[in-house]
Amino acid sequence: MDVALPGQIVTYDFRDPQTCEPATEIPRPLRVVQWNIERGYKLDAVLEILQELDADILCLQEIDIGNERSGNTNHAQIIAQRLKLNAGVVIEFQELRSPCRAPSDQGGGIHGNAVFSKFDMEFRAVHTHQPFDWPRRGMQVLEPRLGRRITLAATICVPRRPPILAYSAHFECFTGIVGRTHQVCDLLHDSTHASIPHQLVFGDFNTFAHSLARFSTKHSHGWHRFRTLGMSEPEWWMENILSWSTTDGPSNLRINTTMPEHLRFSKETMMRAVNPGWWDPFDPVRDVTISNHAGWMTAKADWAFVRQFRVVRHWMANRDFSASDHRCLVLEVEHALESIVSEHIEANKRVARELSRKRTSRLWSWCSLAAAAALSCVAFKIAKYNTVSRIPFMPA
């Protein structure tokens, strides 16, 4: 087992030298995958799906190495070896072995995010905002661990095509909209200032601070969980972050709309909350990627953003959650010209407007129902009063 500390990157390369010649051109769209494999609890089922997909680039989260809960094995090495891929894993956490952990959660090893590919890659770690102090508070959620949330960025050299910058991110679950907004803003900032325009920004962003989950102080912090009643966290992202692009201004004025002074984001966050052209082809409401805890966490938690790519096809694998508690997002993409960015920006704005319109329509429907119910109660009381008043008085 590789011994690595949080923040370090572990690499493997099990590609067949005969199939990774630099002069070989890919005569088809690239197939790329986003998937949280749930610590590899069902690694054989995960491998079966990945082998069938035969993707060119895989962005996977929750990679276990040497943890008792997942058989004390190196999942990064097993996946790379079985699929004959190049791989890099950024270590987020050292999972401390502790009697407070359930057997299905027992640590003893390390844990992180990975990018696998058929091509040459160079890696770096992207450190984002930390809304949860794991070394100090991990015991409170029965997961003692050392480390922090870290995104892996991989520069991928595709033969005879422009290089690709791929991110594999896993945002914090023990926070709320505010904490994850800071995290995505850090990633937006890194993406905007990167020299490579063709990007895949994939990850489990844990956007589920809505529905019943908004009432859990463990999984949803801050007043935003109540001030966003009527919308899901993915909807809030679409309307307040993803629909604000560089053409709208250098600073996002929308994320503080209707927020009182003490709840507003800082000027630095507003400047980072500008979308340089990310676009996810999946529906932010209907395309649910996680549904567990008796429905408390049902949402589009996983995102597959592309920048300066044309999406040829997209679909979800593991739809029945049999191999992981997350669905697998699969895309077939082609490099595109810079002009496609404006198309994707307009698509984000169009989706945001449609979500707002539907929410307004729902609000009026509920108001109409409430008004109808109130009028029915009044009519019933009037009818009851008139009936009683018509009864003749009978003297004793």
Short mmCIF file of C-alpha atoms in Angstrom, two decimals:
data_model
loop_
_atom_site.label_atom_id
_atom_site.label_comp_id
_atom_site.label_asym_id
_atom_site.label_seq_id
_atom_site.Cartn_x
_atom_site.Cartn_y
_atom_site.Cartn_z
CA MET A 1 0.00 0.00 0.00
CA ASP A 2 1.22 3.51 -0.81
CA VAL A 3 1.87 5.64 2.23
CA ALA A 4 0.87 9.24 1.50
CA LEU A 5 -0.24 12.21 3.55
CA PRO A 6 -3.20 14.52 2.91
CA GLY A 7 -2.35 16.96 0.13
CA GLN A 8 0.02 14.59 -1.65
CA ILE A 9 -0.66 13.08 -5.07
CA VAL A 10 -0.14 9.39 -5.80
CA THR A 11 0.25 8.28 -9.43
CA TYR A 12 -0.01 4.97 -11.31
CA ASP A 13 0.42 4.02 -14.94
CA PHE A 14 -0.75 0.61 -16.15
CA ARG A 15 -1.28 1.53 -19.79
CA ASP A 16 -0.18 -0.88 -22.48
CA PRO A 17 2.73 0.82 -24.31
CA GLN A 18 1.46 -0.51 -27.62
CA THR A 19 -1.92 1.23 -27.26
CA CYS A 20 -0.78 4.66 -26.04
CA GLU A 21 1.45 5.81 -28.87
CA PRO A 22 1.60 9.63 -28.93
CA ALA A 23 0.92 9.72 -32.68
CA THR A 24 -2.34 7.78 -32.36
CA GLU A 25 -5.39 9.96 -33.03
CA ILE A 26 -8.78 9.22 -31.47
CA PRO A 27 -11.22 8.93 -34.43
CA ARG A 28 -14.34 9.55 -32.31
CA PRO A 29 -15.69 11.83 -29.59
CA LEU A 30 -14.00 11.49 -26.22
CA ARG A 31 -15.99 9.56 -23.65
CA VAL A 32 -15.69 11.09 -20.18
CA VAL A 33 -17.16 9.97 -16.86
CA GLN A 34 -18.04 11.57 -13.52
CA TRP A 35 -18.77 9.21 -10.60
CA ASN A 36 -18.60 9.06 -6.82
CA ILE A 37 -17.98 5.33 -6.26
CA GLU A 38 -18.98 5.36 -2.55
CA ARG A 39 -15.63 4.25 -1.11
CA GLY A 40 -15.59 1.27 -3.44
CA TYR A 41 -17.86 -0.78 -1.19
CA LYS A 42 -18.97 -2.65 -4.34
CA LEU A 43 -15.77 -2.36 -6.33
CA ASP A 44 -16.46 -5.37 -8.56
CA ALA A 45 -19.76 -3.83 -9.69
CA VAL A 46 -18.04 -0.47 -10.22
CA LEU A 47 -15.33 -2.10 -12.34
CA GLU A 48 -17.92 -3.96 -14.40
CA ILE A 49 -19.68 -0.70 -15.29
CA LEU A 50 -16.42 1.14 -16.00
CA GLN A 51 -15.14 -1.67 -18.22
CA GLU A 52 -18.36 -1.60 -20.21
CA LEU A 53 -18.17 2.20 -20.63
CA ASP A 54 -14.51 2.08 -21.79
CA ALA A 55 -14.13 5.82 -21.15
CA ASP A 56 -11.13 7.91 -22.15
CA ILE A 57 -11.20 10.04 -19.00
CA LEU A 58 -12.64 9.15 -15.59
CA CYS A 59 -13.12 11.59 -12.71
CA LEU A 60 -13.87 9.52 -9.61
CA GLN A 61 -14.40 10.53 -5.99
CA GLU A 62 -14.18 8.59 -2.70
CA ILE A 63 -11.17 6.50 -3.66
CA ASP A 64 -10.13 4.31 -0.72
CA ILE A 65 -6.58 3.09 -0.17
CA GLY A 66 -5.89 0.71 2.72
CA ASN A 67 -9.09 1.21 4.69
CA GLU A 68 -10.64 -1.63 6.65
CA ARG A 69 -14.17 -0.71 5.48
CA SER A 70 -13.20 -1.46 1.88
CA GLY A 71 -11.05 -4.53 2.34
CA ASN A 72 -7.70 -2.86 3.08
CA THR A 73 -7.01 -2.66 -0.67
CA ASN A 74 -5.73 0.05 -3.00
CA HIS A 75 -8.71 0.93 -5.15
CA ALA A 76 -6.82 3.45 -7.28
CA GLN A 77 -4.26 0.85 -8.24
CA ILE A 78 -6.89 -1.84 -8.85
CA ILE A 79 -8.96 0.40 -11.14
CA ALA A 80 -5.92 1.61 -13.09
CA GLN A 81 -4.54 -1.91 -13.43
CA ARG A 82 -7.83 -3.55 -14.42
CA LEU A 83 -8.70 -0.84 -16.98
CA LYS A 84 -5.09 -0.32 -18.12
CA LEU A 85 -5.14 3.41 -17.41
CA ASN A 86 -2.91 6.24 -16.27
CA ALA A 87 -4.02 7.60 -12.88
CA GLY A 88 -3.51 10.24 -10.24
CA VAL A 89 -5.07 10.47 -6.78
CA VAL A 90 -4.96 13.48 -4.48
CA ILE A 91 -5.13 12.38 -0.86
CA GLU A 92 -7.74 14.37 1.04
CA PHE A 93 -7.87 12.49 4.32
CA GLN A 94 -6.05 10.10 6.55
CA GLU A 95 -8.89 7.97 7.88
CA LEU A 96 -8.12 7.36 11.55
CA ARG A 97 -8.97 3.97 12.94
CA SER A 98 -11.33 4.48 15.88
CA PRO A 99 -13.78 2.50 18.03
CA CYS A 100 -16.36 5.21 17.41
CA ARG A 101 -16.60 4.18 13.77
CA ALA A 102 -19.04 1.52 12.65
CA PRO A 103 -17.44 -1.53 10.96
CA SER A 104 -18.79 -0.34 7.60
CA ASP A 105 -17.00 2.97 8.13
CA GLN A 106 -13.76 1.82 9.72
CA GLY A 107 -10.60 3.61 8.53
CA GLY A 108 -6.92 2.85 8.86
CA GLY A 109 -5.88 4.16 5.44
CA ILE A 110 -6.23 7.17 3.17
CA HIS A 111 -8.99 8.60 0.97
CA GLY A 112 -9.22 11.00 -1.98
CA ASN A 113 -10.24 12.03 -5.49
CA ALA A 114 -8.82 10.70 -8.75
CA VAL A 115 -8.51 11.23 -12.48
CA PHE A 116 -7.90 8.20 -14.72
CA SER A 117 -7.08 8.48 -18.40
CA LYS A 118 -5.74 6.69 -21.46
CA PHE A 119 -3.39 9.64 -22.05
CA ASP A 120 -0.39 11.35 -20.49
CA MET A 121 -1.25 13.60 -17.55
CA GLU A 122 0.27 16.11 -15.16
CA PHE A 123 -1.36 16.80 -11.79
CA ARG A 124 -1.73 19.55 -9.23
CA ALA A 125 -3.87 20.06 -6.13
CA VAL A 126 -6.44 22.86 -5.86
CA HIS A 127 -7.11 23.90 -2.26
CA THR A 128 -10.57 25.36 -1.77
CA HIS A 129 -12.45 26.94 1.13
CA GLN A 130 -12.88 24.60 4.12
CA PRO A 131 -16.35 25.02 5.69
CA PHE A 132 -15.84 22.07 8.04
CA ASP A 133 -12.79 21.55 10.29
CA TRP A 134 -12.29 17.80 10.00
CA PRO A 135 -9.29 17.36 12.35
CA ARG A 136 -11.17 19.17 15.13
CA ARG A 137 -14.79 18.17 14.47
CA GLY A 138 -14.55 14.81 12.75
CA MET A 139 -15.29 12.95 15.97
CA GLN A 140 -18.63 14.80 16.23
CA VAL A 141 -19.85 13.06 13.06
CA LEU A 142 -18.19 9.75 14.02
CA GLU A 143 -15.57 10.04 11.29
CA PRO A 144 -12.23 11.01 12.88
CA ARG A 145 -9.84 11.94 10.10
CA LEU A 146 -6.96 14.28 9.34
CA GLY A 147 -6.87 16.43 6.22
CA ARG A 148 -9.13 18.69 4.19
CA ARG A 149 -11.20 18.86 1.00
CA ILE A 150 -8.91 19.04 -2.04
CA THR A 151 -9.69 19.06 -5.75
CA LEU A 152 -7.40 17.27 -8.19
CA ALA A 153 -6.60 19.10 -11.43
CA ALA A 154 -5.12 17.09 -14.29
CA THR A 155 -3.66 18.46 -17.51
CA ILE A 156 -4.37 15.75 -20.07
CA CYS A 157 -2.43 15.54 -23.33
CA VAL A 158 -4.75 14.07 -25.97
CA PRO A 159 -2.93 13.04 -29.17
CA ARG A 160 -3.28 15.60 -31.98
CA ARG A 161 -5.84 17.61 -30.04
CA PRO A 162 -5.55 20.59 -27.67
CA PRO A 163 -4.81 19.66 -24.04
CA ILE A 164 -7.64 19.25 -21.53
CA LEU A 165 -7.82 20.51 -17.97
CA ALA A 166 -9.91 18.07 -15.90
CA TYR A 167 -10.99 18.65 -12.30
CA SER A 168 -12.15 15.96 -9.89
CA ALA A 169 -13.84 17.63 -6.91
CA HIS A 170 -15.69 16.53 -3.79
CA PHE A 171 -17.31 19.38 -1.88
CA GLU A 172 -18.25 19.35 1.78
CA CYS A 173 -21.46 17.63 2.88
CA PHE A 174 -21.44 18.94 6.47
CA THR A 175 -22.19 22.54 5.55
CA GLY A 176 -24.84 24.38 3.54
CA ILE A 177 -25.31 26.60 0.51
CA VAL A 178 -22.91 29.25 1.85
CA GLY A 179 -20.02 26.84 2.47
CA ARG A 180 -20.34 25.17 -0.91
CA THR A 181 -20.72 28.53 -2.63
CA HIS A 182 -17.28 29.50 -1.32
CA GLN A 183 -15.89 26.19 -2.57
CA VAL A 184 -17.33 26.49 -6.07
CA CYS A 185 -16.19 30.12 -6.27
CA ASP A 186 -12.61 29.02 -5.58
CA LEU A 187 -12.91 26.48 -8.39
CA LEU A 188 -14.45 29.07 -10.73
CA HIS A 189 -11.52 31.36 -9.98
CA ASP A 190 -8.97 28.63 -10.76
CA SER A 191 -10.81 27.68 -13.95
CA THR A 192 -11.06 31.29 -15.14
CA HIS A 193 -7.32 31.93 -14.74
CA ALA A 194 -6.18 28.61 -16.22
CA SER A 195 -4.30 28.80 -19.51
CA ILE A 196 -6.14 25.78 -20.94
CA PRO A 197 -9.64 26.68 -22.21
CA HIS A 198 -10.89 23.13 -22.84
CA GLN A 199 -12.03 22.00 -19.41
CA LEU A 200 -13.98 19.26 -17.65
CA VAL A 201 -15.10 20.38 -14.19
CA PHE A 202 -16.52 17.20 -12.69
CA GLY A 203 -17.34 16.25 -9.15
CA ASP A 204 -19.70 15.41 -6.34
CA PHE A 205 -20.67 18.90 -5.20
CA ASN A 206 -23.16 17.63 -2.58
CA THR A 207 -25.84 20.15 -3.58
CA PHE A 208 -28.69 18.79 -1.44
CA ALA A 209 -29.45 21.56 1.11
CA HIS A 210 -33.16 21.58 0.32
CA SER A 211 -36.33 19.61 0.97
CA LEU A 212 -36.16 17.86 4.37
CA ALA A 213 -32.35 18.13 4.43
CA ARG A 214 -32.59 21.90 4.96
CA PHE A 215 -33.93 21.20 8.48
CA SER A 216 -30.85 19.14 9.43
CA THR A 217 -28.31 21.33 11.21
CA LYS A 218 -25.76 18.59 10.55
CA HIS A 219 -26.04 18.79 6.76
CA SER A 220 -27.36 22.30 6.15
CA HIS A 221 -26.02 25.32 8.02
CA GLY A 222 -26.92 29.00 7.87
CA TRP A 223 -30.01 31.06 7.20
CA HIS A 224 -29.79 30.50 3.44
CA ARG A 225 -31.47 27.12 3.92
CA PHE A 226 -34.66 28.95 5.00
CA ARG A 227 -34.31 32.00 2.76
CA THR A 228 -34.27 29.64 -0.25
CA LEU A 229 -37.56 27.93 0.55
CA GLY A 230 -39.32 26.92 -2.64
CA MET A 231 -36.15 26.04 -4.54
CA SER A 232 -33.51 23.32 -4.45
CA GLU A 233 -29.80 24.02 -4.02
CA PRO A 234 -29.09 23.15 -7.71
CA GLU A 235 -31.79 25.66 -8.69
CA TRP A 236 -30.16 28.29 -6.47
CA TRP A 237 -26.80 27.60 -8.12
CA MET A 238 -28.29 27.92 -11.59
CA GLU A 239 -30.09 31.18 -10.87
CA ASN A 240 -27.47 32.91 -8.71
CA ILE A 241 -24.06 31.60 -9.81
CA LEU A 242 -24.03 29.67 -13.08
CA SER A 243 -26.20 32.16 -14.97
CA TRP A 244 -23.87 35.06 -14.16
CA SER A 245 -21.10 35.14 -16.74
CA THR A 246 -18.18 37.36 -17.60
CA THR A 247 -20.45 39.25 -20.03
CA ASP A 248 -22.66 40.35 -17.10
CA GLY A 249 -19.84 42.08 -15.26
CA PRO A 250 -16.67 41.36 -13.27
CA SER A 251 -18.59 40.93 -10.01
CA ASN A 252 -21.68 38.78 -9.39
CA LEU A 253 -24.39 41.08 -8.05
CA ARG A 254 -27.05 38.39 -8.05
CA ILE A 255 -25.87 36.17 -5.18
CA ASN A 256 -26.67 38.89 -2.65
CA THR A 257 -30.14 39.67 -4.03
CA THR A 258 -32.77 39.88 -1.25
CA MET A 259 -30.12 39.07 1.37
CA PRO A 260 -29.78 41.31 4.45
CA GLU A 261 -26.45 43.00 5.06
CA HIS A 262 -25.20 40.52 7.65
CA LEU A 263 -25.82 37.51 5.35
CA ARG A 264 -24.24 38.88 2.19
CA PHE A 265 -21.19 37.38 0.52
CA SER A 266 -17.95 39.35 0.52
CA LYS A 267 -16.77 41.41 -2.45
CA GLU A 268 -14.02 38.84 -3.07
CA THR A 269 -16.59 36.03 -3.29
CA MET A 270 -18.75 38.14 -5.61
CA MET A 271 -15.78 38.62 -7.93
CA ARG A 272 -15.04 34.89 -7.94
CA ALA A 273 -18.69 33.89 -8.51
CA VAL A 274 -18.48 34.55 -12.25
CA ASN A 275 -18.99 31.67 -14.65
CA PRO A 276 -16.31 31.56 -17.40
CA GLY A 277 -18.43 29.21 -19.52
CA TRP A 278 -19.22 26.08 -17.50
CA TRP A 279 -22.24 24.17 -18.77
CA ASP A 280 -23.78 20.90 -17.56
CA PRO A 281 -26.04 19.12 -20.09
CA PHE A 282 -28.03 17.36 -17.37
CA ASP A 283 -31.23 18.85 -15.96
CA PRO A 284 -30.61 20.48 -12.53
CA VAL A 285 -33.97 19.29 -11.16
CA ARG A 286 -35.04 16.12 -12.94
CA ASP A 287 -31.65 14.41 -13.29
CA VAL A 288 -31.29 13.21 -9.71
CA THR A 289 -27.89 11.62 -8.99
CA ILE A 290 -28.31 10.68 -5.33
CA SER A 291 -31.31 9.50 -3.33
CA ASN A 292 -30.72 8.04 0.11
CA HIS A 293 -31.35 8.51 3.83
CA ALA A 294 -35.07 7.85 3.33
CA GLY A 295 -35.30 10.62 0.75
CA TRP A 296 -33.61 13.31 2.86
CA MET A 297 -30.85 13.62 0.28
CA THR A 298 -32.50 13.44 -3.13
CA ALA A 299 -30.86 15.84 -5.54
CA LYS A 300 -28.56 16.46 -8.41
CA ALA A 301 -25.47 16.28 -6.24
CA ASP A 302 -23.06 15.39 -9.06
CA TRP A 303 -22.16 17.81 -11.84
CA ALA A 304 -20.37 17.38 -15.17
CA PHE A 305 -19.48 20.86 -16.38
CA VAL A 306 -17.79 21.26 -19.75
CA ARG A 307 -16.07 24.37 -21.04
CA GLN A 308 -15.38 24.84 -24.74
CA PHE A 309 -16.60 21.35 -25.61
CA ARG A 310 -19.53 20.22 -27.72
CA VAL A 311 -21.54 17.48 -26.00
CA VAL A 312 -22.51 14.85 -28.56
CA ARG A 313 -24.32 12.51 -26.16
CA HIS A 314 -24.90 12.23 -22.44
CA TRP A 315 -26.58 9.68 -20.19
CA MET A 316 -26.48 8.17 -16.70
CA ALA A 317 -25.21 4.72 -15.72
CA ASN A 318 -25.87 2.94 -12.41
CA ARG A 319 -29.41 4.30 -12.51
CA ASP A 320 -30.58 1.74 -9.92
CA PHE A 321 -27.78 2.72 -7.45
CA SER A 322 -26.67 -0.92 -7.33
CA ALA A 323 -22.92 -0.20 -7.54
CA SER A 324 -22.83 3.09 -5.60
CA ASP A 325 -25.19 5.52 -3.88
CA HIS A 326 -24.46 7.95 -6.76
CA ARG A 327 -25.41 7.66 -10.40
CA CYS A 328 -22.64 7.76 -12.97
CA LEU A 329 -22.64 10.65 -15.47
CA VAL A 330 -21.35 9.79 -18.95
CA LEU A 331 -20.66 12.29 -21.73
CA GLU A 332 -19.27 12.06 -25.24
CA VAL A 333 -17.58 15.35 -26.12
CA GLU A 334 -15.65 17.00 -28.92
CA HIS A 335 -13.29 19.97 -28.80
CA ALA A 336 -15.07 23.12 -29.91
CA LEU A 337 -14.26 26.69 -30.85
CA GLU A 338 -14.49 29.54 -28.34
CA SER A 339 -17.83 30.61 -29.83
CA ILE A 340 -19.58 27.68 -28.16
CA VAL A 341 -18.94 29.27 -24.74
CA SER A 342 -21.46 32.03 -25.47
CA GLU A 343 -24.00 29.36 -26.51
CA HIS A 344 -23.54 27.56 -23.21
CA ILE A 345 -23.77 30.82 -21.24
CA GLU A 346 -27.06 31.61 -22.95
CA ALA A 347 -28.27 28.05 -22.23
CA ASN A 348 -27.56 28.58 -18.51
CA LYS A 349 -29.50 31.84 -18.54
CA ARG A 350 -32.40 30.19 -20.35
CA VAL A 351 -32.57 27.36 -17.80
CA ALA A 352 -32.40 29.87 -14.92
CA ARG A 353 -35.28 31.89 -16.38
CA GLU A 354 -37.36 28.75 -16.87
CA LEU A 355 -36.73 27.60 -13.30
CA SER A 356 -37.75 31.02 -11.98
CA ARG A 357 -40.91 31.02 -14.11
CA LYS A 358 -41.91 27.54 -12.93
CA ARG A 359 -41.29 28.48 -9.30
CA THR A 360 -43.45 31.60 -9.67
CA SER A 361 -46.16 29.49 -11.26
CA ARG A 362 -45.99 27.00 -8.37
CA LEU A 363 -46.19 29.86 -5.87
CA TRP A 364 -49.32 31.27 -7.51
CA SER A 365 -50.85 27.78 -7.61
CA TRP A 366 -50.26 27.31 -3.89
CA CYS A 367 -51.61 30.79 -3.15
CA SER A 368 -54.69 30.04 -5.23
CA LEU A 369 -55.25 26.77 -3.37
CA ALA A 370 -54.80 28.49 -0.01
CA ALA A 371 -57.22 31.24 -1.02
CA ALA A 372 -59.76 28.69 -2.25
CA ALA A 373 -59.48 26.76 1.02
CA ALA A 374 -59.94 29.96 3.04
CA LEU A 375 -63.00 30.97 1.01
CA SER A 376 -64.44 27.48 1.42
CA CYS A 377 -64.09 27.75 5.20
CA VAL A 378 -65.78 31.17 5.18
CA ALA A 379 -68.61 29.91 2.96
CA PHE A 380 -69.11 26.91 5.24
CA LYS A 381 -69.32 29.11 8.34
CA ILE A 382 -71.80 31.47 6.62
CA ALA A 383 -73.96 28.56 5.46
CA LYS A 384 -73.86 27.07 8.96
CA TYR A 385 -74.83 30.42 10.52
CA ASN A 386 -77.74 30.91 8.09
CA THR A 387 -79.00 27.39 8.80
CA VAL A 388 -78.94 27.96 12.55
CA SER A 389 -80.62 31.40 12.25
CA ARG A 390 -83.57 29.93 10.29
CA ILE A 391 -84.48 27.46 13.05
CA PRO A 392 -87.69 28.83 14.72
CA PHE A 393 -87.49 29.76 18.35
CA MET A 394 -89.55 27.38 20.48
CA PRO A 395 -90.59 28.89 23.83
CA ALA A 396 -90.52 26.61 26.82
#
